[in-house]
Short mmCIF file of C-alpha atoms in Angstrom, two decimals:
data_model
loop_
_atom_site.label_atom_id
_atom_site.label_comp_id
_atom_site.label_asym_id
_atom_site.label_seq_id
_atom_site.Cartn_x
_atom_site.Cartn_y
_atom_site.Cartn_z
CA UNK S 6 0.00 0.00 0.00
CA UNK S 7 1.41 3.33 -1.07
CA UNK S 8 1.10 6.64 0.71
CA UNK S 9 -1.12 9.33 -0.65
CA UNK S 10 0.62 12.00 -2.69
CA UNK S 11 2.28 14.23 -0.05
CA UNK S 12 1.48 17.27 -2.20
CA UNK S 13 -2.22 16.64 -1.64
CA UNK S 14 -1.91 16.54 2.12
CA UNK S 15 -1.79 20.31 2.36
CA UNK S 16 -5.41 20.31 1.22
CA UNK S 17 -6.30 18.85 4.61
CA UNK S 18 -5.55 22.17 6.23
CA UNK S 19 -7.51 24.32 3.83
CA UNK S 20 -10.80 23.48 5.57
CA UNK S 21 -9.49 24.28 9.06
CA UNK S 22 -10.60 27.50 10.68
CA UNK S 23 -8.65 30.39 9.10
CA UNK S 24 -7.25 31.61 12.42
CA UNK S 25 -6.12 28.08 13.33
CA UNK S 26 -4.45 27.66 9.96
CA UNK S 27 -2.76 31.05 10.29
CA UNK S 28 -1.43 30.29 13.76
CA UNK S 29 -0.07 26.95 12.59
CA UNK S 30 1.70 28.61 9.68
CA UNK S 31 3.29 31.12 12.06
CA UNK S 32 4.51 28.30 14.28
CA UNK S 33 5.80 26.45 11.23
CA UNK S 34 7.78 29.49 10.06
CA UNK S 35 9.15 30.04 13.56
CA UNK S 36 10.40 26.46 13.94
CA UNK S 37 11.96 26.19 10.50
CA UNK S 38 13.72 29.53 10.93
CA UNK S 39 15.16 28.25 14.21
CA UNK S 40 16.22 24.91 12.75
CA UNK S 41 17.79 26.38 9.63
CA UNK S 42 19.68 29.03 11.57
CA UNK S 43 20.85 27.02 14.57
CA UNK S 44 21.10 23.28 13.96
CA UNK S 45 24.61 21.87 13.81
CA UNK S 46 25.83 20.91 10.35
CA UNK S 47 26.91 17.58 11.86
CA UNK S 48 23.30 16.55 12.50
CA UNK S 49 23.41 14.40 9.39
CA UNK S 50 20.27 12.48 10.44
CA UNK S 51 18.45 14.92 12.74
CA UNK S 52 18.56 17.80 10.28
CA UNK S 53 15.72 19.86 8.83
CA UNK S 54 15.11 17.06 6.32
CA UNK S 55 14.18 14.69 9.16
CA UNK S 56 11.64 17.14 10.56
CA UNK S 57 10.08 17.49 7.11
CA UNK S 58 10.03 13.70 6.77
CA UNK S 59 8.22 13.23 10.10
CA UNK S 60 5.76 16.02 9.28
CA UNK S 61 4.77 14.14 6.13
CA UNK S 62 4.68 10.71 7.78
CA UNK S 63 2.58 11.79 10.75
CA UNK S 64 -0.15 13.13 8.48
CA UNK S 65 -0.08 10.14 6.16
CA UNK S 66 -0.39 7.70 9.05
CA UNK S 67 -3.02 9.79 10.84
CA UNK S 68 -5.24 10.04 7.77
CA UNK S 69 -4.92 6.29 7.14
CA UNK S 70 -5.79 5.72 10.81
CA UNK S 71 -9.05 7.59 10.35
CA UNK S 72 -8.10 10.92 11.93
CA UNK S 73 -10.07 13.51 9.96
CA UNK S 74 -10.54 16.30 12.49
CA UNK S 75 -8.52 19.20 11.11
CA UNK S 76 -7.58 20.65 14.48
CA UNK S 77 -6.29 17.25 15.65
CA UNK S 78 -4.23 16.90 12.49
CA UNK S 79 -2.76 20.34 13.13
CA UNK S 80 -1.77 19.31 16.67
CA UNK S 81 0.02 16.24 15.27
CA UNK S 82 1.71 18.38 12.64
CA UNK S 83 2.80 20.92 15.25
CA UNK S 84 4.27 18.16 17.43
CA UNK S 85 6.18 16.86 14.41
CA UNK S 86 7.49 20.37 13.73
CA UNK S 87 8.77 20.81 17.28
CA UNK S 88 9.81 17.25 18.14
CA UNK S 89 13.52 17.70 17.39
CA UNK S 90 13.80 21.45 17.92
CA UNK S 91 15.68 20.74 21.16
CA UNK S 92 18.69 19.72 19.10
CA UNK S 93 19.28 23.44 18.67
CA UNK S 94 20.77 23.53 22.16
CA UNK S 95 21.41 19.94 23.29
CA UNK S 96 21.86 16.40 22.01
CA UNK S 97 21.08 14.35 25.11
CA UNK S 98 17.62 15.10 26.44
CA UNK S 99 16.60 17.01 23.34
CA UNK S 100 12.98 15.91 23.73
CA UNK S 101 12.62 17.77 27.01
CA UNK S 102 14.25 20.80 25.44
CA UNK S 103 11.83 20.56 22.50
CA UNK S 104 8.94 20.68 24.98
CA UNK S 105 10.49 23.67 26.71
CA UNK S 106 10.67 25.52 23.40
CA UNK S 107 7.08 24.53 22.56
CA UNK S 108 5.80 25.78 25.92
CA UNK S 109 7.76 29.00 25.50
CA UNK S 110 6.71 29.86 21.95
CA UNK S 111 3.33 28.28 21.20
CA UNK S 112 1.32 30.68 23.40
CA UNK S 113 2.46 33.40 20.99
CA UNK S 114 0.59 31.51 18.25
CA UNK S 115 -2.61 31.20 20.33
CA UNK S 116 -2.22 27.52 21.19
CA UNK S 117 -4.08 26.78 24.44
CA UNK S 118 -2.39 25.27 27.50
CA UNK S 119 -4.27 22.02 26.85
CA UNK S 120 -3.13 21.90 23.24
CA UNK S 121 0.49 22.58 24.23
CA UNK S 122 0.47 19.79 26.80
CA UNK S 123 -0.93 17.40 24.18
CA UNK S 124 1.85 18.46 21.81
CA UNK S 125 4.47 17.90 24.50
CA UNK S 126 3.12 14.44 25.28
CA UNK S 127 3.45 13.63 21.58
CA UNK S 128 7.01 14.95 21.50
CA UNK S 129 7.99 12.86 24.53
CA UNK S 130 6.57 9.75 22.84
CA UNK S 131 9.45 9.94 20.35
CA UNK S 132 12.00 9.40 23.13
CA UNK S 133 13.76 6.04 22.86
CA UNK S 134 12.54 3.59 24.08
CA UNK S 135 9.17 4.74 22.85
CA UNK S 136 6.24 4.51 25.25
CA UNK S 137 2.99 5.35 23.48
CA UNK S 138 -0.42 5.16 25.14
CA UNK S 139 -2.99 7.22 23.24
CA UNK S 140 -3.89 6.79 19.59
CA UNK S 141 -2.21 10.09 18.72
CA UNK S 142 0.96 9.12 20.60
CA UNK S 143 1.09 5.84 18.66
CA UNK S 144 0.79 7.73 15.38
CA UNK S 145 3.57 10.12 16.40
CA UNK S 146 5.86 7.33 17.52
CA UNK S 147 5.43 5.47 14.24
CA UNK S 148 5.99 8.60 12.17
CA UNK S 149 9.32 9.31 13.87
CA UNK S 150 10.68 5.86 12.96
CA UNK S 151 8.81 5.46 9.69
CA UNK S 152 12.06 5.04 7.75
CA UNK S 153 12.86 1.72 9.45
CA UNK S 154 10.52 -0.02 7.05
CA UNK S 155 11.03 2.08 3.95
CA UNK S 156 13.09 1.54 0.82
CA UNK S 157 15.30 4.52 1.72
CA UNK S 158 16.38 2.85 4.97
CA UNK S 159 20.03 2.47 3.94
CA UNK S 160 20.94 6.09 3.13
CA UNK S 161 19.06 7.30 6.20
CA UNK S 162 20.77 4.68 8.34
CA UNK S 163 24.13 5.82 6.96
CA UNK S 164 23.35 9.41 7.91
CA UNK S 165 22.58 8.36 11.48
CA UNK S 166 25.83 6.37 11.62
CA UNK S 167 27.81 9.43 10.53
CA UNK S 168 26.03 11.59 13.09
CA UNK S 169 26.72 9.18 15.95
CA UNK S 170 30.29 8.57 14.83
CA UNK S 171 30.92 12.34 14.85
CA UNK S 172 29.90 12.27 18.54
CA UNK S 173 31.95 9.14 19.29
CA UNK S 174 28.78 7.21 20.12
CA UNK S 175 29.69 4.43 17.66
CA UNK S 176 33.13 3.33 16.54
CA UNK S 177 32.82 1.35 13.30
CA UNK S 178 30.37 -0.15 10.83
CA UNK S 179 30.44 -3.59 12.41
CA UNK S 180 29.41 -2.36 15.85
CA UNK S 181 26.85 -0.08 14.22
CA UNK S 182 25.28 -2.98 12.34
CA UNK S 183 25.06 -5.00 15.55
CA UNK S 184 23.37 -2.07 17.23
CA UNK S 185 20.92 -1.71 14.36
CA UNK S 186 19.95 -5.38 14.49
CA UNK S 187 19.32 -5.14 18.22
CA UNK S 188 17.24 -2.01 17.79
CA UNK S 189 15.18 -3.30 14.87
CA UNK S 190 14.47 -6.59 16.60
CA UNK S 191 13.28 -4.85 19.75
CA UNK S 192 11.26 -2.21 17.90
CA UNK S 193 7.59 -2.57 16.99
CA UNK S 194 5.20 -0.26 15.22
CA UNK S 195 2.18 0.81 17.24
CA UNK S 196 -0.52 1.44 14.63
CA UNK S 197 -2.18 -1.00 12.27
CA UNK S 198 -1.27 1.31 9.40
CA UNK S 199 2.46 1.36 10.11
CA UNK S 200 2.48 -2.38 10.70
CA UNK S 201 0.84 -2.94 7.34
CA UNK S 202 3.00 -0.44 5.47
CA UNK S 203 6.35 -0.86 7.18
CA UNK S 204 6.83 -4.07 9.17
CA UNK S 205 7.43 -6.37 6.14
CA UNK S 206 10.27 -4.18 4.85
CA UNK S 207 11.67 -3.71 8.35
CA UNK S 208 11.97 -7.49 8.68
CA UNK S 209 13.83 -7.57 5.37
CA UNK S 210 16.29 -4.97 6.67
CA UNK S 211 17.02 -7.17 9.68
CA UNK S 212 17.87 -10.09 7.41
CA UNK S 213 20.03 -7.86 5.21
CA UNK S 214 21.92 -6.57 8.25
CA UNK S 215 22.50 -10.10 9.49
CA UNK S 216 23.81 -11.07 6.07
CA UNK S 217 26.22 -8.14 6.19
CA UNK S 218 27.48 -9.32 9.57
CA UNK S 219 28.14 -12.82 8.18
CA UNK S 220 30.14 -11.42 5.28
CA UNK S 221 32.18 -9.07 7.44
#
């Protein structure tokens, strides 16, 4: 099953209340300005491209999961926008820092306290190991690790290896592949949609990684 055309997803927001749409767009501009100006160039995986990727995935999964309330979709999209913004100032504990930035800035865009706390709970769901409880948290968790079961797994995996190696968190390809196998085997998708779309390919990646280990 293929995703809907990402270019059509923007249509989802056109029927939201104009003031809600406007506030979201202001938050979107704010976050991307921050990310583009302040993220380290050595965030080869957690760069702006990853935020864009998660923003697309969270909407695609949510729509497939039957979420059609426009305000709810905007909350998911906002959480995706902010979820890695904490990398601006810290690597370890960036999720908490992302929530701090959300709580600091989102009132300026007329998000309510309740909405901000929902957004922060979604952000914290992306922390590894993931711990999702609500339907929205499960969607967010799956969106953040969507690539694990996609065809572009290998280049994205390579970018994460380079990022971790830069920080001396991994030493070589062999140890990295071992780590990936352990992570993929312990990981599970939370939603029916992600399991249908992504689990088969994720299982293939595990076998491919094991084959690499045998050769090396």
